[in-house]
Amino acid sequence: MIKPLADKIRPKDIKDVVGQSHLLEDGKILNRILRSGHVTNMIFYGPPGVGKTTVANIIAKITNKKFYKINATNASLDDIKEIIKDLDSLMTLNGVVLYLDEIQNFNKKQQQSLLEFMENGKIILIASTTENPYRYIYKAILSRSTIIEFKMLNKDDIIKGLRRAIDIAKADLSDINIKYDELALDYVATVSNGDLRKAINAIELAIYSTKVDENKSIYIDVDTVKECTQKKILNYDKFGDNYYDILSAFQKSIRGSDPDASIHYLARLVKAGDLVSICRRLLVIACEDIGMAYPNAITIVKSCVDSAMQLGFPEARIPLSQATLVLATAPKSNSAYKAIDLALEDLESKDVGDIPIYLKDSHYSGADKLGRGIEYKYPHNYKNNYIKQQYLPDNIKNSVYYIPGENKMEEKVKTYLKYIKNY
């Protein structure tokens, strides 16, 4: 069977791994582990195609232990039991290194089956996942493991890997002269979105699908690789960690009054076609981050959101852009958000007491016999539609929840409240 180029290029030495300098350079954690030869339970976390499996294979080779590799996507509890059966055989006297790819696909029971053997050292687990381990991996596994995050490869890393892949292809096709345009590598690196495996697959397709000319040469240009690469796919999984990362960056950019960054993250969400999540997030931002500084923001955003839902993509992107820019350029206040959270906190932590009797409902026959509403003062009967009276329960009568922010709108609120209360 002919091995894919992505497998042929897989480094066998740590010096050939591209990227991940924060882990592999001298003095960094994985470099220290490789030098010491002492391997402990580890979980590799990061996007696809960035070297997790490659580094796990290299680390496994430095141990004097039997190496097993399974993929949780198609493995079962029986596969784990087969490995456990081998633990006391002659081949596994020094223990086992188990590389478990995509561990997030194992359920709790499957993950738990490893715990006893991780605890006594018979199994050293090196697991990898593209999902946030703190969301998807059983806590007892996490507590026994070191979490190591692999980062997305940059364009230079991808180009370096592509050159190495082409050199290997040249060795395989020794009778054919492979030439390429640097711009072609740049294009592939750009659309691969940090995934070296995807980039190598594109180059491999370009090499083997390009017609050999009369000089026994093939030339890879930008047009060639464009035909061999899919439309750029963003790293976005509605049920994955990246889903929350993009939405978080979107809201924080709006909160930070950066319209350009806000539109960038909106574009990512639009590209993924996630209309509902965009609309929900815009609505909450209008109240959480703009709030009382510009109370009409929610009205504008609701109109834009309704328009977007009615239009659908691709036209929906336009009202969504308007709503995003309105919020990103609006004055900011989180006073409404803070006020309700403070009130909810009191409900959880304090004996707030009963509602004052004169505030209780009195719209029924006999309410006056129960003392309901008798001492209530109707504000509209007084000057400026205000009369001082206690509204909070006795136990928390001095509590303050709403603190106006430092913005033009809430300065007016402060002035108004001061005026009517001190009149």
Short mmCIF file of C-alpha atoms in Angstrom, two decimals, residues 20-339:
data_model
loop_
_atom_site.label_atom_id
_atom_site.label_comp_id
_atom_site.label_asym_id
_atom_site.label_seq_id
_atom_site.Cartn_x
_atom_site.Cartn_y
_atom_site.Cartn_z
CA GLN A 20 5.56 24.39 18.56
CA SER A 21 8.72 26.21 19.64
CA HIS A 22 7.01 27.02 22.96
CA LEU A 23 7.14 23.27 23.69
CA LEU A 24 10.15 21.96 21.78
CA GLU A 25 12.91 24.57 22.04
CA ASP A 26 15.75 24.05 24.51
CA GLY A 27 14.47 24.37 28.05
CA LYS A 28 10.81 23.98 27.10
CA ILE A 29 8.67 21.23 28.61
CA LEU A 30 8.65 18.60 25.84
CA ASN A 31 12.31 19.17 25.08
CA ARG A 32 13.11 18.55 28.75
CA ILE A 33 10.99 15.37 28.76
CA LEU A 34 12.80 14.04 25.69
CA ARG A 35 16.20 14.79 27.17
CA SER A 36 15.38 13.19 30.52
CA GLY A 37 13.64 10.13 29.08
CA HIS A 38 11.15 10.31 31.97
CA VAL A 39 7.65 10.26 30.52
CA THR A 40 4.49 10.88 32.53
CA ASN A 41 0.79 10.95 31.66
CA MET A 42 0.12 13.77 29.20
CA ILE A 43 -2.80 15.16 27.25
CA PHE A 44 -1.93 16.97 24.02
CA TYR A 45 -4.53 19.57 23.17
CA GLY A 46 -4.70 21.61 19.96
CA PRO A 47 -6.15 21.93 16.46
CA PRO A 48 -5.69 19.19 13.84
CA GLY A 49 -2.53 18.86 11.79
CA VAL A 50 -0.14 20.63 14.18
CA GLY A 51 2.06 17.71 15.26
CA LYS A 52 0.36 16.10 18.27
CA THR A 53 0.55 12.55 16.91
CA THR A 54 4.08 13.07 15.57
CA VAL A 55 5.43 14.26 18.92
CA ALA A 56 3.63 11.44 20.76
CA ASN A 57 5.29 8.86 18.49
CA ILE A 58 8.73 10.40 19.06
CA ILE A 59 8.25 10.47 22.83
CA ALA A 60 7.04 6.86 22.89
CA LYS A 61 10.26 5.69 21.23
CA ILE A 62 12.48 7.04 24.01
CA THR A 63 10.78 4.82 26.60
CA ASN A 64 11.68 1.21 27.16
CA LYS A 65 8.02 0.27 27.15
CA LYS A 66 5.59 -1.52 24.85
CA PHE A 67 3.82 1.03 22.65
CA TYR A 68 0.12 0.83 21.77
CA LYS A 69 -1.79 3.27 19.64
CA ILE A 70 -5.57 3.43 19.32
CA ASN A 71 -8.03 6.01 18.05
CA ALA A 72 -10.99 6.68 20.33
CA THR A 73 -13.16 7.49 17.30
CA ASN A 74 -13.46 3.81 16.39
CA ALA A 75 -12.03 2.01 19.45
CA SER A 76 -14.12 0.37 22.16
CA LEU A 77 -13.82 -0.75 25.76
CA ASP A 78 -12.75 -4.16 24.45
CA ASP A 79 -9.64 -2.58 22.88
CA ILE A 80 -8.68 -1.20 26.29
CA LYS A 81 -9.32 -4.58 27.92
CA GLU A 82 -7.02 -6.29 25.39
CA ILE A 83 -4.20 -3.92 26.34
CA ILE A 84 -4.87 -4.45 30.05
CA LYS A 85 -4.70 -8.23 29.49
CA ASP A 86 -1.15 -7.83 28.17
CA LEU A 87 0.08 -5.80 31.14
CA ASP A 88 1.67 -8.71 33.01
CA SER A 89 3.15 -10.47 29.99
CA LEU A 90 6.87 -10.70 29.23
CA MET A 91 6.51 -8.04 26.53
CA THR A 92 5.13 -5.48 28.97
CA LEU A 93 7.24 -6.02 32.08
CA ASN A 94 8.45 -2.43 31.88
CA GLY A 95 4.94 -1.14 31.43
CA VAL A 96 3.02 0.30 28.51
CA VAL A 97 2.80 3.62 26.69
CA LEU A 98 -0.69 4.04 25.31
CA TYR A 99 -1.27 6.73 22.72
CA LEU A 100 -4.99 7.45 22.65
CA ASP A 101 -5.94 9.75 19.80
CA GLU A 102 -9.15 11.83 20.00
CA ILE A 103 -9.73 10.86 23.64
CA GLN A 104 -12.80 13.12 23.80
CA ASN A 105 -14.68 10.41 21.89
CA PHE A 106 -14.32 7.98 24.82
CA ASN A 107 -17.20 8.08 27.28
CA LYS A 108 -16.69 8.32 31.04
CA LYS A 109 -16.69 4.54 31.55
CA GLN A 110 -14.08 4.00 28.86
CA GLN A 111 -11.86 6.70 30.33
CA GLN A 112 -12.31 5.35 33.86
CA SER A 113 -11.11 1.91 32.77
CA LEU A 114 -7.58 3.37 32.50
CA LEU A 115 -7.41 5.00 35.93
CA GLU A 116 -6.19 2.07 38.03
CA PHE A 117 -3.33 1.37 35.63
CA MET A 118 -2.34 5.01 35.32
CA GLU A 119 -2.28 5.15 39.11
CA ASN A 120 0.08 2.16 39.54
CA GLY A 121 2.27 3.21 36.60
CA LYS A 122 1.58 0.18 34.41
CA ILE A 123 0.11 2.44 31.73
CA ILE A 124 1.53 5.80 30.75
CA LEU A 125 -1.17 7.62 28.84
CA ILE A 126 -0.40 10.08 26.07
CA ALA A 127 -3.75 11.28 24.80
CA SER A 128 -4.54 13.86 22.17
CA THR A 129 -7.65 15.90 21.56
CA THR A 130 -8.79 18.77 19.38
CA GLU A 131 -11.33 19.74 22.04
CA ASN A 132 -10.77 21.58 25.30
CA PRO A 133 -9.81 18.80 27.75
CA TYR A 134 -11.38 20.67 30.64
CA ARG A 135 -14.74 20.35 28.92
CA TYR A 136 -14.59 16.81 27.58
CA ILE A 137 -12.19 14.70 29.63
CA TYR A 138 -13.02 13.00 32.92
CA LYS A 139 -11.62 14.99 35.85
CA ALA A 140 -9.82 12.02 37.39
CA ILE A 141 -7.86 11.59 34.12
CA LEU A 142 -7.06 15.32 34.08
CA SER A 143 -5.77 15.27 37.66
CA ARG A 144 -3.28 12.52 36.76
CA SER A 145 -2.06 14.17 33.57
CA THR A 146 -0.09 17.17 32.37
CA ILE A 147 -2.09 19.24 29.87
CA ILE A 148 0.11 20.43 27.00
CA GLU A 149 -1.37 22.82 24.47
CA PHE A 150 -0.23 22.72 20.85
CA LYS A 151 -0.80 25.92 18.89
CA MET A 152 -1.95 26.51 15.34
CA LEU A 153 0.98 26.58 12.91
CA ASN A 154 1.76 29.88 11.25
CA LYS A 155 2.24 30.31 7.49
CA ASP A 156 6.04 30.09 7.69
CA ASP A 157 5.78 26.77 9.56
CA ILE A 158 3.43 25.39 6.91
CA ILE A 159 5.71 26.49 4.05
CA LYS A 160 8.69 24.86 5.77
CA GLY A 161 6.73 21.61 6.03
CA LEU A 162 5.62 21.84 2.39
CA ARG A 163 9.21 22.21 1.18
CA ARG A 164 10.17 19.11 3.12
CA ALA A 165 7.20 17.24 1.64
CA ILE A 166 8.22 18.23 -1.89
CA ASP A 167 11.79 17.05 -1.23
CA ILE A 168 10.42 13.64 -0.18
CA ALA A 169 8.19 13.52 -3.27
CA LYS A 170 11.24 14.33 -5.42
CA ALA A 171 13.06 11.35 -3.91
CA ASP A 172 10.07 9.09 -4.66
CA LEU A 173 9.78 10.42 -8.23
CA SER A 174 13.49 10.49 -8.96
CA ASP A 175 12.98 10.38 -12.74
CA ILE A 176 10.70 13.48 -12.68
CA ASN A 177 11.83 17.04 -12.08
CA ILE A 178 9.42 18.82 -9.73
CA LYS A 179 9.40 22.60 -9.91
CA TYR A 180 7.11 24.99 -8.11
CA ASP A 181 6.21 28.64 -7.77
CA GLU A 182 6.83 30.04 -4.27
CA LEU A 183 3.47 31.80 -4.56
CA ALA A 184 1.83 28.37 -4.85
CA LEU A 185 3.27 27.33 -1.49
CA ASP A 186 2.19 30.65 -0.02
CA TYR A 187 -1.36 30.11 -1.27
CA VAL A 188 -1.60 26.58 0.13
CA ALA A 189 -0.19 27.72 3.48
CA THR A 190 -2.75 30.52 3.62
CA VAL A 191 -5.84 28.42 2.91
CA SER A 192 -4.77 25.47 5.09
CA ASN A 193 -5.65 27.46 8.22
CA GLY A 194 -2.70 26.17 10.26
CA ASP A 195 -3.25 22.50 9.38
CA LEU A 196 -0.03 21.05 7.93
CA ARG A 197 -1.66 17.74 7.09
CA LYS A 198 -4.27 19.47 4.93
CA ALA A 199 -1.57 21.54 3.22
CA ILE A 200 0.55 18.45 2.42
CA ASN A 201 -2.49 16.62 1.04
CA ALA A 202 -3.10 19.54 -1.34
CA ILE A 203 0.51 19.56 -2.54
CA GLU A 204 0.49 15.78 -2.95
CA LEU A 205 -2.63 16.02 -5.13
CA ALA A 206 -1.02 18.81 -7.16
CA ILE A 207 2.15 16.78 -7.74
CA TYR A 208 0.48 13.52 -8.74
CA SER A 209 -2.29 15.11 -10.82
CA THR A 210 -0.10 17.45 -12.88
CA LYS A 211 0.83 16.22 -16.32
CA VAL A 212 4.52 15.51 -16.92
CA ASP A 213 5.87 17.50 -19.87
CA GLU A 214 8.24 16.35 -22.61
CA ASN A 215 11.24 17.23 -20.41
CA LYS A 216 9.96 14.90 -17.67
CA SER A 217 9.11 17.90 -15.51
CA ILE A 218 6.03 19.09 -13.68
CA TYR A 219 5.44 22.67 -12.60
CA ILE A 220 3.23 23.55 -9.65
CA ASP A 221 1.83 27.07 -9.92
CA VAL A 222 -0.93 28.96 -8.10
CA ASP A 223 -3.64 27.89 -10.55
CA THR A 224 -2.66 24.24 -10.04
CA VAL A 225 -2.91 24.38 -6.26
CA LYS A 226 -6.15 26.35 -6.39
CA GLU A 227 -7.71 23.40 -8.19
CA CYS A 228 -6.30 21.03 -5.57
CA THR A 229 -7.38 22.91 -2.46
CA GLN A 230 -10.85 23.19 -1.10
CA LYS A 231 -12.34 26.51 -0.17
CA LYS A 232 -10.68 27.68 3.02
CA ILE A 233 -12.43 26.05 5.96
CA LEU A 234 -12.33 27.95 9.20
CA ASN A 235 -11.60 26.17 12.44
CA TYR A 236 -15.18 26.31 13.68
CA ASP A 237 -17.16 23.54 15.31
CA LYS A 238 -20.50 24.60 16.71
CA PHE A 239 -20.16 22.09 19.53
CA GLY A 240 -16.40 22.43 20.00
CA ASP A 241 -14.08 24.66 21.95
CA ASN A 242 -13.40 26.96 19.00
CA TYR A 243 -17.11 27.81 18.90
CA TYR A 244 -16.83 29.47 22.29
CA ASP A 245 -13.49 31.09 21.45
CA ILE A 246 -14.85 32.95 18.41
CA LEU A 247 -18.01 34.07 20.18
CA SER A 248 -15.91 35.20 23.14
CA ALA A 249 -13.54 37.18 20.92
CA PHE A 250 -16.55 38.70 19.12
CA GLN A 251 -18.14 39.97 22.33
CA LYS A 252 -14.86 41.15 23.86
CA SER A 253 -13.98 43.10 20.71
CA ILE A 254 -17.34 44.87 20.77
CA ARG A 255 -16.96 45.50 24.51
CA GLY A 256 -13.50 46.92 23.80
CA SER A 257 -14.93 49.34 21.21
CA ASP A 258 -12.83 47.91 18.37
CA PRO A 259 -15.11 47.96 15.31
CA ASP A 260 -12.53 46.34 13.01
CA ALA A 261 -11.89 43.35 15.27
CA SER A 262 -15.63 43.07 15.89
CA ILE A 263 -16.33 42.84 12.17
CA HIS A 264 -13.50 40.33 11.72
CA TYR A 265 -14.99 37.91 14.24
CA LEU A 266 -18.46 38.53 12.85
CA ALA A 267 -17.08 37.51 9.45
CA ARG A 268 -15.82 34.22 10.95
CA LEU A 269 -19.27 33.52 12.35
CA VAL A 270 -20.94 34.50 9.09
CA LYS A 271 -18.54 32.24 7.16
CA ALA A 272 -19.59 29.36 9.40
CA GLY A 273 -23.25 30.16 8.72
CA ASP A 274 -24.17 30.33 12.39
CA LEU A 275 -26.97 32.91 12.24
CA VAL A 276 -28.72 31.99 15.49
CA SER A 277 -25.59 32.27 17.66
CA ILE A 278 -24.70 35.66 16.15
CA CYS A 279 -28.18 37.03 16.81
CA ARG A 280 -28.31 35.76 20.39
CA ARG A 281 -24.88 37.18 21.16
CA LEU A 282 -25.68 40.61 19.67
CA LEU A 283 -28.85 40.84 21.76
CA VAL A 284 -27.08 40.05 25.00
CA ILE A 285 -24.20 42.45 24.20
CA ALA A 286 -26.70 45.27 23.67
CA CYS A 287 -27.88 44.85 27.27
CA GLU A 288 -24.75 43.54 29.01
CA ASP A 289 -22.07 45.83 27.59
CA ILE A 290 -23.92 48.90 26.28
CA GLY A 291 -27.00 48.85 28.46
CA MET A 292 -27.89 52.13 30.15
CA ALA A 293 -25.20 54.08 28.29
CA TYR A 294 -27.32 53.83 25.14
CA PRO A 295 -30.69 52.20 26.01
CA ASN A 296 -31.90 52.43 22.41
CA ALA A 297 -29.14 50.04 21.30
CA ILE A 298 -31.29 47.01 22.09
CA THR A 299 -34.10 48.40 19.91
CA ILE A 300 -31.77 48.90 16.96
CA VAL A 301 -30.13 45.52 17.42
CA LYS A 302 -33.49 43.75 17.74
CA SER A 303 -34.56 45.31 14.43
CA CYS A 304 -31.30 44.24 12.76
CA VAL A 305 -31.57 40.73 14.19
CA ASP A 306 -35.17 40.36 13.06
CA SER A 307 -34.17 41.53 9.60
CA ALA A 308 -31.27 39.08 9.48
CA MET A 309 -33.48 36.17 10.54
CA GLN A 310 -36.04 37.08 7.90
CA LEU A 311 -33.47 37.56 5.16
CA GLY A 312 -31.20 34.59 5.87
CA PHE A 313 -27.69 34.33 4.45
CA PRO A 314 -26.08 35.81 2.43
CA GLU A 315 -28.08 39.07 2.83
CA ALA A 316 -28.27 38.64 6.62
CA ARG A 317 -24.63 39.64 6.85
CA ILE A 318 -25.59 43.30 6.17
CA PRO A 319 -27.96 43.97 9.12
CA LEU A 320 -25.63 41.88 11.31
CA SER A 321 -22.76 44.14 10.32
CA GLN A 322 -24.84 47.22 11.12
CA ALA A 323 -25.78 45.87 14.56
CA THR A 324 -22.15 44.96 15.28
CA LEU A 325 -20.90 48.44 14.34
CA VAL A 326 -23.64 50.17 16.34
CA LEU A 327 -22.59 48.21 19.44
CA ALA A 328 -18.83 48.48 18.88
CA THR A 329 -19.00 52.28 18.50
CA ALA A 330 -21.60 52.91 21.22
CA PRO A 331 -20.73 54.14 24.74
CA LYS A 332 -20.38 51.27 27.18
CA SER A 333 -21.94 50.48 30.54
CA ASN A 334 -22.39 47.19 32.38
CA SER A 335 -24.47 48.75 35.19
CA ALA A 336 -27.61 46.77 34.23
CA TYR A 337 -25.64 43.50 34.17
CA LYS A 338 -23.99 44.23 37.52
CA ALA A 339 -27.23 45.35 39.14
#
